[in-house]
Amino acid sequence: MKEALKTSLVFAAALMFFGCQFPDGPTAMAQRQHEPKAWDKLLPAIQDSSALVVHKAYTLEYSEKHEQALWVAYLLTRDYVKGQEPRTNDFRPDESVRTQSAQLEDYRHSGYSRGHLCPAGDMKWDREAMSETFFLSNMSPQIANFNDGIWQKMEGKARHFANVYDSIYIITGPVLTELIDTIGENCVSVPAYYYKIIYNPANNQALAFLVPHKASNESIKRYLTTIDEIEKMTGLDFFPQLPDDIEERMESRYDLSQWKW
């Protein structure tokens, strides 16, 4: 009983700390474009504030050196997953990037797909949000059978968790410390790995995946790792504003028994 009470108190404190109670519902909250998003407190530690780009439904930190995002973070809810907006396919540079983003010509005839970091399929709830997923700041060069294969499977699993838990938080991006190649006049980096972190605020549990940039028929469970391991590879600091005890536990291990797979 004491342990259960302690867990409940920690969880309640975390909800109050992050404003994750969403009194008007998560969809209504995310649609307030000009108000701070409660989940912004879950962003990774920002390395360069001038490279931060805030769109309607996702936030990213841009790397001018690699011409893509270091990370993209966003809320995904059950309501979002049920959206019916069609793909806009309006790929274009992101004028919100102060140093200019990659260009369409960088990808043309490169042999790589324009791989979404925040998937278009997660933003079917709103026309503008859908369109913003086609900014080139949200793209990373991916081989086609990775983009349409294991990466797509991971995106689908994230939507499954949003359906199960109502609201999850996702941070995803390339590992820019290990590269395969560069493409285009702007030398857009081609990463050797990608990562995806899925956080459930209802129980302070997270799953982290580290995926080699190649075709794979493996189960996505094959790519489970710890957030600590991704931090080591990327040099990023995830969830720096979480209480230390929650952050340490969540980032050093994962517990599949806490997830309805």
PDB file of C-alpha atoms in Angstrom:
ATOM      1  CA  MET A   1       0.000   0.000   0.000  1.00  0.00           C
ATOM      2  CA  LYS A   2       2.742   2.438   0.892  1.00  0.00           C
ATOM      3  CA  GLU A   3       4.558   1.752  -2.366  1.00  0.00           C
ATOM      4  CA  ALA A   4       1.355   2.173  -4.369  1.00  0.00           C
ATOM      5  CA  LEU A   5       0.610   5.466  -2.608  1.00  0.00           C
ATOM      6  CA  LYS A   6       4.142   6.699  -3.284  1.00  0.00           C
ATOM      7  CA  THR A   7       3.814   5.836  -6.997  1.00  0.00           C
ATOM      8  CA  SER A   8       0.479   7.634  -7.221  1.00  0.00           C
ATOM      9  CA  LEU A   9       1.889  10.747  -5.586  1.00  0.00           C
ATOM     10  CA  VAL A  10       4.897  10.822  -7.925  1.00  0.00           C
ATOM     11  CA  PHE A  11       2.644  10.476 -10.953  1.00  0.00           C
ATOM     12  CA  ALA A  12       0.295  13.215  -9.739  1.00  0.00           C
ATOM     13  CA  ALA A  13       3.244  15.524  -9.173  1.00  0.00           C
ATOM     14  CA  ALA A  14       4.548  14.827 -12.672  1.00  0.00           C
ATOM     15  CA  LEU A  15       1.187  15.656 -14.216  1.00  0.00           C
ATOM     16  CA  MET A  16       1.026  18.940 -12.327  1.00  0.00           C
ATOM     17  CA  PHE A  17       4.624  19.744 -13.236  1.00  0.00           C
ATOM     18  CA  PHE A  18       4.092  19.272 -16.973  1.00  0.00           C
ATOM     19  CA  GLY A  19       0.525  20.442 -17.245  1.00  0.00           C
ATOM     20  CA  CYS A  20      -0.347  17.057 -18.769  1.00  0.00           C
ATOM     21  CA  GLN A  21      -3.875  17.166 -17.450  1.00  0.00           C
ATOM     22  CA  PHE A  22      -5.022  18.913 -20.665  1.00  0.00           C
ATOM     23  CA  PRO A  23      -8.205  20.417 -19.125  1.00  0.00           C
ATOM     24  CA  ASP A  24      -9.659  21.274 -22.537  1.00  0.00           C
ATOM     25  CA  GLY A  25      -8.518  18.026 -24.150  1.00  0.00           C
ATOM     26  CA  PRO A  26      -5.205  17.467 -25.952  1.00  0.00           C
ATOM     27  CA  THR A  27      -6.567  18.336 -29.386  1.00  0.00           C
ATOM     28  CA  ALA A  28      -7.922  21.697 -28.288  1.00  0.00           C
ATOM     29  CA  MET A  29      -4.675  22.473 -26.503  1.00  0.00           C
ATOM     30  CA  ALA A  30      -2.481  21.686 -29.505  1.00  0.00           C
ATOM     31  CA  GLN A  31      -4.629  23.840 -31.768  1.00  0.00           C
ATOM     32  CA  ARG A  32      -3.878  26.980 -29.724  1.00  0.00           C
ATOM     33  CA  GLN A  33      -0.995  28.052 -31.929  1.00  0.00           C
ATOM     34  CA  HIS A  34      -0.051  31.168 -30.002  1.00  0.00           C
ATOM     35  CA  GLU A  35      -0.045  29.717 -26.499  1.00  0.00           C
ATOM     36  CA  PRO A  36       2.810  27.689 -24.973  1.00  0.00           C
ATOM     37  CA  LYS A  37       2.163  23.957 -25.320  1.00  0.00           C
ATOM     38  CA  ALA A  38       2.207  22.102 -21.990  1.00  0.00           C
ATOM     39  CA  TRP A  39       4.243  19.330 -23.579  1.00  0.00           C
ATOM     40  CA  ASP A  40       6.984  21.762 -24.640  1.00  0.00           C
ATOM     41  CA  LYS A  41       8.456  21.126 -21.197  1.00  0.00           C
ATOM     42  CA  LEU A  42       9.255  17.630 -22.459  1.00  0.00           C
ATOM     43  CA  LEU A  43      11.504  18.871 -25.267  1.00  0.00           C
ATOM     44  CA  PRO A  44      15.131  17.713 -25.379  1.00  0.00           C
ATOM     45  CA  ALA A  45      17.747  20.127 -24.071  1.00  0.00           C
ATOM     46  CA  ILE A  46      18.086  22.788 -26.775  1.00  0.00           C
ATOM     47  CA  GLN A  47      21.613  23.186 -28.106  1.00  0.00           C
ATOM     48  CA  ASP A  48      20.987  26.345 -30.157  1.00  0.00           C
ATOM     49  CA  SER A  49      17.853  28.364 -29.439  1.00  0.00           C
ATOM     50  CA  SER A  50      18.170  30.159 -32.775  1.00  0.00           C
ATOM     51  CA  ALA A  51      17.760  26.783 -34.519  1.00  0.00           C
ATOM     52  CA  LEU A  52      14.485  25.991 -32.750  1.00  0.00           C
ATOM     53  CA  VAL A  53      11.476  25.849 -35.093  1.00  0.00           C
ATOM     54  CA  VAL A  54       7.939  25.659 -33.717  1.00  0.00           C
ATOM     55  CA  HIS A  55       5.182  24.600 -36.074  1.00  0.00           C
ATOM     56  CA  LYS A  56       1.509  24.098 -35.341  1.00  0.00           C
ATOM     57  CA  ALA A  57       1.788  20.528 -34.088  1.00  0.00           C
ATOM     58  CA  TYR A  58       5.493  19.719 -33.828  1.00  0.00           C
ATOM     59  CA  THR A  59       8.736  21.319 -32.739  1.00  0.00           C
ATOM     60  CA  LEU A  60      12.248  20.686 -34.035  1.00  0.00           C
ATOM     61  CA  GLU A  61      15.817  21.812 -33.618  1.00  0.00           C
ATOM     62  CA  TYR A  62      17.546  22.229 -36.964  1.00  0.00           C
ATOM     63  CA  SER A  63      21.129  21.326 -37.763  1.00  0.00           C
ATOM     64  CA  GLU A  64      22.535  23.607 -40.452  1.00  0.00           C
ATOM     65  CA  LYS A  65      25.621  21.401 -40.690  1.00  0.00           C
ATOM     66  CA  HIS A  66      23.538  18.361 -41.620  1.00  0.00           C
ATOM     67  CA  GLU A  67      20.566  20.189 -43.240  1.00  0.00           C
ATOM     68  CA  GLN A  68      17.927  18.339 -41.243  1.00  0.00           C
ATOM     69  CA  ALA A  69      16.523  18.225 -37.742  1.00  0.00           C
ATOM     70  CA  LEU A  70      18.509  16.967 -34.768  1.00  0.00           C
ATOM     71  CA  TRP A  71      15.143  15.951 -33.337  1.00  0.00           C
ATOM     72  CA  VAL A  72      11.439  16.407 -33.947  1.00  0.00           C
ATOM     73  CA  ALA A  73       9.017  16.292 -30.997  1.00  0.00           C
ATOM     74  CA  TYR A  74       5.243  16.200 -30.937  1.00  0.00           C
ATOM     75  CA  LEU A  75       2.125  15.032 -29.155  1.00  0.00           C
ATOM     76  CA  LEU A  76       0.081  12.235 -30.742  1.00  0.00           C
ATOM     77  CA  THR A  77      -3.442  11.549 -29.529  1.00  0.00           C
ATOM     78  CA  ARG A  78      -6.229   9.121 -30.286  1.00  0.00           C
ATOM     79  CA  ASP A  79      -8.182  11.971 -31.900  1.00  0.00           C
ATOM     80  CA  TYR A  80      -5.272  12.806 -34.188  1.00  0.00           C
ATOM     81  CA  VAL A  81      -4.999   9.207 -35.370  1.00  0.00           C
ATOM     82  CA  LYS A  82      -8.674   9.221 -36.340  1.00  0.00           C
ATOM     83  CA  GLY A  83      -8.249  12.250 -38.611  1.00  0.00           C
ATOM     84  CA  GLN A  84      -9.293  12.097 -42.258  1.00  0.00           C
ATOM     85  CA  GLU A  85      -7.167  14.788 -43.902  1.00  0.00           C
ATOM     86  CA  PRO A  86      -5.516  13.469 -47.098  1.00  0.00           C
ATOM     87  CA  ARG A  87      -1.784  13.780 -47.787  1.00  0.00           C
ATOM     88  CA  THR A  88      -0.861  17.119 -49.310  1.00  0.00           C
ATOM     89  CA  ASN A  89       2.509  16.019 -50.756  1.00  0.00           C
ATOM     90  CA  ASP A  90       3.568  19.675 -50.928  1.00  0.00           C
ATOM     91  CA  PHE A  91       7.267  19.110 -50.273  1.00  0.00           C
ATOM     92  CA  ARG A  92       9.013  22.466 -49.901  1.00  0.00           C
ATOM     93  CA  PRO A  93      11.800  24.310 -48.055  1.00  0.00           C
ATOM     94  CA  ASP A  94      11.022  25.514 -44.545  1.00  0.00           C
ATOM     95  CA  GLU A  95      11.229  29.296 -44.420  1.00  0.00           C
ATOM     96  CA  SER A  96      11.062  29.174 -40.619  1.00  0.00           C
ATOM     97  CA  VAL A  97      14.636  27.862 -40.544  1.00  0.00           C
ATOM     98  CA  ARG A  98      16.803  30.926 -39.960  1.00  0.00           C
ATOM     99  CA  THR A  99      19.790  29.550 -41.883  1.00  0.00           C
ATOM    100  CA  GLN A 100      17.615  28.099 -44.691  1.00  0.00           C
ATOM    101  CA  SER A 101      16.632  24.478 -44.888  1.00  0.00           C
ATOM    102  CA  ALA A 102      17.559  21.862 -47.460  1.00  0.00           C
ATOM    103  CA  GLN A 103      16.147  22.370 -50.959  1.00  0.00           C
ATOM    104  CA  LEU A 104      14.163  20.125 -53.260  1.00  0.00           C
ATOM    105  CA  GLU A 105      17.146  19.956 -55.618  1.00  0.00           C
ATOM    106  CA  ASP A 106      19.229  18.307 -52.893  1.00  0.00           C
ATOM    107  CA  TYR A 107      17.035  15.214 -53.049  1.00  0.00           C
ATOM    108  CA  ARG A 108      16.397  15.155 -56.798  1.00  0.00           C
ATOM    109  CA  HIS A 109      18.146  12.188 -58.483  1.00  0.00           C
ATOM    110  CA  SER A 110      19.954  11.426 -55.216  1.00  0.00           C
ATOM    111  CA  GLY A 111      18.704   7.856 -54.947  1.00  0.00           C
ATOM    112  CA  TYR A 112      17.161   8.623 -51.543  1.00  0.00           C
ATOM    113  CA  SER A 113      13.575   9.240 -50.489  1.00  0.00           C
ATOM    114  CA  ARG A 114      12.477  12.300 -48.554  1.00  0.00           C
ATOM    115  CA  GLY A 115      11.836  10.436 -45.307  1.00  0.00           C
ATOM    116  CA  HIS A 116       9.440  12.018 -42.819  1.00  0.00           C
ATOM    117  CA  LEU A 117      10.546  12.383 -39.207  1.00  0.00           C
ATOM    118  CA  CYS A 118       7.112  13.521 -38.006  1.00  0.00           C
ATOM    119  CA  PRO A 119       4.926  11.316 -40.244  1.00  0.00           C
ATOM    120  CA  ALA A 120       2.167  12.750 -42.406  1.00  0.00           C
ATOM    121  CA  GLY A 121       0.016   9.901 -41.088  1.00  0.00           C
ATOM    122  CA  ASP A 122       0.186  11.373 -37.580  1.00  0.00           C
ATOM    123  CA  MET A 123      -1.210  14.738 -38.692  1.00  0.00           C
ATOM    124  CA  LYS A 124      -4.427  13.766 -40.464  1.00  0.00           C
ATOM    125  CA  TRP A 125      -6.394  15.755 -37.901  1.00  0.00           C
ATOM    126  CA  ASP A 126      -5.715  19.159 -39.470  1.00  0.00           C
ATOM    127  CA  ARG A 127      -4.967  20.423 -42.983  1.00  0.00           C
ATOM    128  CA  GLU A 128      -2.256  22.866 -41.896  1.00  0.00           C
ATOM    129  CA  ALA A 129      -0.575  20.337 -39.618  1.00  0.00           C
ATOM    130  CA  MET A 130      -0.581  17.802 -42.446  1.00  0.00           C
ATOM    131  CA  SER A 131       0.963  20.293 -44.871  1.00  0.00           C
ATOM    132  CA  GLU A 132       3.683  21.255 -42.394  1.00  0.00           C
ATOM    133  CA  THR A 133       4.958  17.674 -42.281  1.00  0.00           C
ATOM    134  CA  PHE A 134       6.169  18.199 -45.856  1.00  0.00           C
ATOM    135  CA  PHE A 135       8.654  20.916 -44.924  1.00  0.00           C
ATOM    136  CA  LEU A 136      12.158  19.757 -45.843  1.00  0.00           C
ATOM    137  CA  SER A 137      13.229  20.529 -42.272  1.00  0.00           C
ATOM    138  CA  ASN A 138      11.142  17.475 -41.352  1.00  0.00           C
ATOM    139  CA  MET A 139      12.865  15.270 -43.944  1.00  0.00           C
ATOM    140  CA  SER A 140      15.934  13.059 -43.830  1.00  0.00           C
ATOM    141  CA  PRO A 141      17.379  11.116 -46.786  1.00  0.00           C
ATOM    142  CA  GLN A 142      16.226   7.489 -46.511  1.00  0.00           C
ATOM    143  CA  ILE A 143      16.560   4.489 -48.765  1.00  0.00           C
ATOM    144  CA  ALA A 144      13.140   3.565 -50.123  1.00  0.00           C
ATOM    145  CA  ASN A 145      12.868   0.093 -48.615  1.00  0.00           C
ATOM    146  CA  PHE A 146      13.753   1.501 -45.180  1.00  0.00           C
ATOM    147  CA  ASN A 147      11.287   4.377 -45.462  1.00  0.00           C
ATOM    148  CA  ASP A 148       8.497   2.093 -46.674  1.00  0.00           C
ATOM    149  CA  GLY A 149       9.527  -0.810 -44.455  1.00  0.00           C
ATOM    150  CA  ILE A 150      10.773  -0.890 -40.874  1.00  0.00           C
ATOM    151  CA  TRP A 151      10.425   2.905 -40.423  1.00  0.00           C
ATOM    152  CA  GLN A 152       6.807   2.768 -41.518  1.00  0.00           C
ATOM    153  CA  LYS A 153       6.183  -0.137 -39.132  1.00  0.00           C
ATOM    154  CA  MET A 154       7.492   1.959 -36.244  1.00  0.00           C
ATOM    155  CA  GLU A 155       5.223   4.835 -37.197  1.00  0.00           C
ATOM    156  CA  GLY A 156       2.281   2.453 -37.188  1.00  0.00           C
ATOM    157  CA  LYS A 157       3.219   1.115 -33.760  1.00  0.00           C
ATOM    158  CA  ALA A 158       3.301   4.670 -32.382  1.00  0.00           C
ATOM    159  CA  ARG A 159      -0.230   5.231 -33.683  1.00  0.00           C
ATOM    160  CA  HIS A 160      -1.276   1.991 -32.010  1.00  0.00           C
ATOM    161  CA  PHE A 161       0.008   3.269 -28.670  1.00  0.00           C
ATOM    162  CA  ALA A 162      -1.811   6.587 -29.173  1.00  0.00           C
ATOM    163  CA  ASN A 163      -5.030   4.637 -29.692  1.00  0.00           C
ATOM    164  CA  VAL A 164      -4.424   2.547 -26.590  1.00  0.00           C
ATOM    165  CA  TYR A 165      -3.287   5.312 -24.208  1.00  0.00           C
ATOM    166  CA  ASP A 166      -5.089   8.356 -25.671  1.00  0.00           C
ATOM    167  CA  SER A 167      -2.013  10.617 -25.606  1.00  0.00           C
ATOM    168  CA  ILE A 168       1.652   9.826 -26.150  1.00  0.00           C
ATOM    169  CA  TYR A 169       4.677  12.010 -26.764  1.00  0.00           C
ATOM    170  CA  ILE A 170       7.190  11.227 -29.511  1.00  0.00           C
ATOM    171  CA  ILE A 171      10.759  12.398 -30.091  1.00  0.00           C
ATOM    172  CA  THR A 172      12.402  11.129 -33.252  1.00  0.00           C
ATOM    173  CA  GLY A 173      15.341  11.901 -35.478  1.00  0.00           C
ATOM    174  CA  PRO A 174      18.539  10.857 -37.214  1.00  0.00           C
ATOM    175  CA  VAL A 175      21.785   9.851 -35.528  1.00  0.00           C
ATOM    176  CA  LEU A 176      24.085  12.448 -37.070  1.00  0.00           C
ATOM    177  CA  THR A 177      27.286  11.195 -35.494  1.00  0.00           C
ATOM    178  CA  GLU A 178      27.439   8.244 -37.916  1.00  0.00           C
ATOM    179  CA  LEU A 179      26.859   8.950 -41.611  1.00  0.00           C
ATOM    180  CA  ILE A 180      26.599   6.932 -44.809  1.00  0.00           C
ATOM    181  CA  ASP A 181      26.863   9.750 -47.338  1.00  0.00           C
ATOM    182  CA  THR A 182      25.815  13.286 -48.215  1.00  0.00           C
ATOM    183  CA  ILE A 183      23.553  14.419 -51.043  1.00  0.00           C
ATOM    184  CA  GLY A 184      22.976  17.600 -53.036  1.00  0.00           C
ATOM    185  CA  GLU A 185      24.750  20.924 -53.243  1.00  0.00           C
ATOM    186  CA  ASN A 186      23.886  21.598 -49.614  1.00  0.00           C
ATOM    187  CA  CYS A 187      25.514  18.336 -48.493  1.00  0.00           C
ATOM    188  CA  VAL A 188      22.485  16.905 -46.706  1.00  0.00           C
ATOM    189  CA  SER A 189      23.766  14.161 -44.407  1.00  0.00           C
ATOM    190  CA  VAL A 190      22.582  10.568 -44.840  1.00  0.00           C
ATOM    191  CA  PRO A 191      22.496   8.988 -41.348  1.00  0.00           C
ATOM    192  CA  ALA A 192      23.497   5.412 -40.597  1.00  0.00           C
ATOM    193  CA  TYR A 193      20.866   5.162 -37.819  1.00  0.00           C
ATOM    194  CA  TYR A 194      17.547   6.657 -36.769  1.00  0.00           C
ATOM    195  CA  TYR A 195      15.895   6.726 -33.362  1.00  0.00           C
ATOM    196  CA  LYS A 196      12.355   6.999 -32.047  1.00  0.00           C
ATOM    197  CA  ILE A 197      11.338   7.553 -28.417  1.00  0.00           C
ATOM    198  CA  ILE A 198       7.732   7.034 -27.302  1.00  0.00           C
ATOM    199  CA  TYR A 199       6.736   8.395 -23.892  1.00  0.00           C
ATOM    200  CA  ASN A 200       3.484   7.605 -22.102  1.00  0.00           C
ATOM    201  CA  PRO A 201       2.787  10.390 -19.570  1.00  0.00           C
ATOM    202  CA  ALA A 202       0.047   8.312 -17.942  1.00  0.00           C
ATOM    203  CA  ASN A 203       2.614   6.049 -16.267  1.00  0.00           C
ATOM    204  CA  ASN A 204       5.985   7.710 -16.953  1.00  0.00           C
ATOM    205  CA  GLN A 205       7.116   4.842 -19.160  1.00  0.00           C
ATOM    206  CA  ALA A 206       9.125   5.158 -22.356  1.00  0.00           C
ATOM    207  CA  LEU A 207      10.259   2.948 -25.196  1.00  0.00           C
ATOM    208  CA  ALA A 208      13.310   3.800 -27.292  1.00  0.00           C
ATOM    209  CA  PHE A 209      14.258   2.341 -30.662  1.00  0.00           C
ATOM    210  CA  LEU A 210      17.570   2.584 -32.495  1.00  0.00           C
ATOM    211  CA  VAL A 211      17.266   1.438 -36.103  1.00  0.00           C
ATOM    212  CA  PRO A 212      20.048   0.889 -38.665  1.00  0.00           C
ATOM    213  CA  HIS A 213      19.364   2.685 -41.934  1.00  0.00           C
ATOM    214  CA  LYS A 214      18.814  -0.386 -44.084  1.00  0.00           C
ATOM    215  CA  ALA A 215      16.028  -2.696 -45.178  1.00  0.00           C
ATOM    216  CA  SER A 216      14.831  -5.081 -42.482  1.00  0.00           C
ATOM    217  CA  ASN A 217      12.210  -7.769 -42.012  1.00  0.00           C
ATOM    218  CA  GLU A 218      12.885  -7.958 -38.271  1.00  0.00           C
ATOM    219  CA  SER A 219      10.289  -7.311 -35.591  1.00  0.00           C
ATOM    220  CA  ILE A 220      10.562  -3.754 -34.306  1.00  0.00           C
ATOM    221  CA  LYS A 221      11.187  -5.245 -30.851  1.00  0.00           C
ATOM    222  CA  ARG A 222      14.603  -6.181 -32.230  1.00  0.00           C
ATOM    223  CA  TYR A 223      15.539  -2.496 -32.122  1.00  0.00           C
ATOM    224  CA  LEU A 224      14.523  -1.694 -28.569  1.00  0.00           C
ATOM    225  CA  THR A 225      17.236   0.043 -26.561  1.00  0.00           C
ATOM    226  CA  THR A 226      17.486   2.559 -23.720  1.00  0.00           C
ATOM    227  CA  ILE A 227      17.218   6.328 -23.929  1.00  0.00           C
ATOM    228  CA  ASP A 228      20.634   6.452 -22.270  1.00  0.00           C
ATOM    229  CA  GLU A 229      22.103   4.587 -25.239  1.00  0.00           C
ATOM    230  CA  ILE A 230      20.546   6.999 -27.733  1.00  0.00           C
ATOM    231  CA  GLU A 231      21.867   9.937 -25.720  1.00  0.00           C
ATOM    232  CA  LYS A 232      25.363   8.450 -25.920  1.00  0.00           C
ATOM    233  CA  MET A 233      25.150   8.079 -29.689  1.00  0.00           C
ATOM    234  CA  THR A 234      23.570  11.454 -30.451  1.00  0.00           C
ATOM    235  CA  GLY A 235      24.959  13.710 -27.727  1.00  0.00           C
ATOM    236  CA  LEU A 236      21.403  14.858 -27.008  1.00  0.00           C
ATOM    237  CA  ASP A 237      19.793  15.158 -23.582  1.00  0.00           C
ATOM    238  CA  PHE A 238      16.200  13.934 -23.516  1.00  0.00           C
ATOM    239  CA  PHE A 239      13.613  14.872 -20.874  1.00  0.00           C
ATOM    240  CA  PRO A 240      15.933  17.186 -18.912  1.00  0.00           C
ATOM    241  CA  GLN A 241      13.007  18.741 -17.019  1.00  0.00           C
ATOM    242  CA  LEU A 242      11.631  15.500 -15.644  1.00  0.00           C
ATOM    243  CA  PRO A 243      12.227  14.947 -11.920  1.00  0.00           C
ATOM    244  CA  ASP A 244      15.634  13.281 -11.578  1.00  0.00           C
ATOM    245  CA  ASP A 245      14.355  10.006 -10.140  1.00  0.00           C
ATOM    246  CA  ILE A 246      11.802   9.549 -12.922  1.00  0.00           C
ATOM    247  CA  GLU A 247      14.301  10.541 -15.614  1.00  0.00           C
ATOM    248  CA  GLU A 248      16.975   8.139 -14.343  1.00  0.00           C
ATOM    249  CA  ARG A 249      14.605   5.182 -14.146  1.00  0.00           C
ATOM    250  CA  MET A 250      12.943   5.867 -17.472  1.00  0.00           C
ATOM    251  CA  GLU A 251      16.139   6.456 -19.425  1.00  0.00           C
ATOM    252  CA  SER A 252      18.216   3.586 -18.070  1.00  0.00           C
ATOM    253  CA  ARG A 253      15.757   0.745 -18.730  1.00  0.00           C
ATOM    254  CA  TYR A 254      12.464  -0.184 -20.325  1.00  0.00           C
ATOM    255  CA  ASP A 255       9.674  -2.521 -19.243  1.00  0.00           C
ATOM    256  CA  LEU A 256       7.622  -4.108 -22.023  1.00  0.00           C
ATOM    257  CA  SER A 257       5.153  -5.432 -19.451  1.00  0.00           C
ATOM    258  CA  GLN A 258       3.953  -1.820 -19.026  1.00  0.00           C
ATOM    259  CA  TRP A 259       2.935  -1.566 -22.695  1.00  0.00           C
ATOM    260  CA  LYS A 260      -0.040  -3.114 -24.486  1.00  0.00           C
ATOM    261  CA  TRP A 261       1.913  -4.213 -27.498  1.00  0.00           C
TER     262      TRP A 261
END
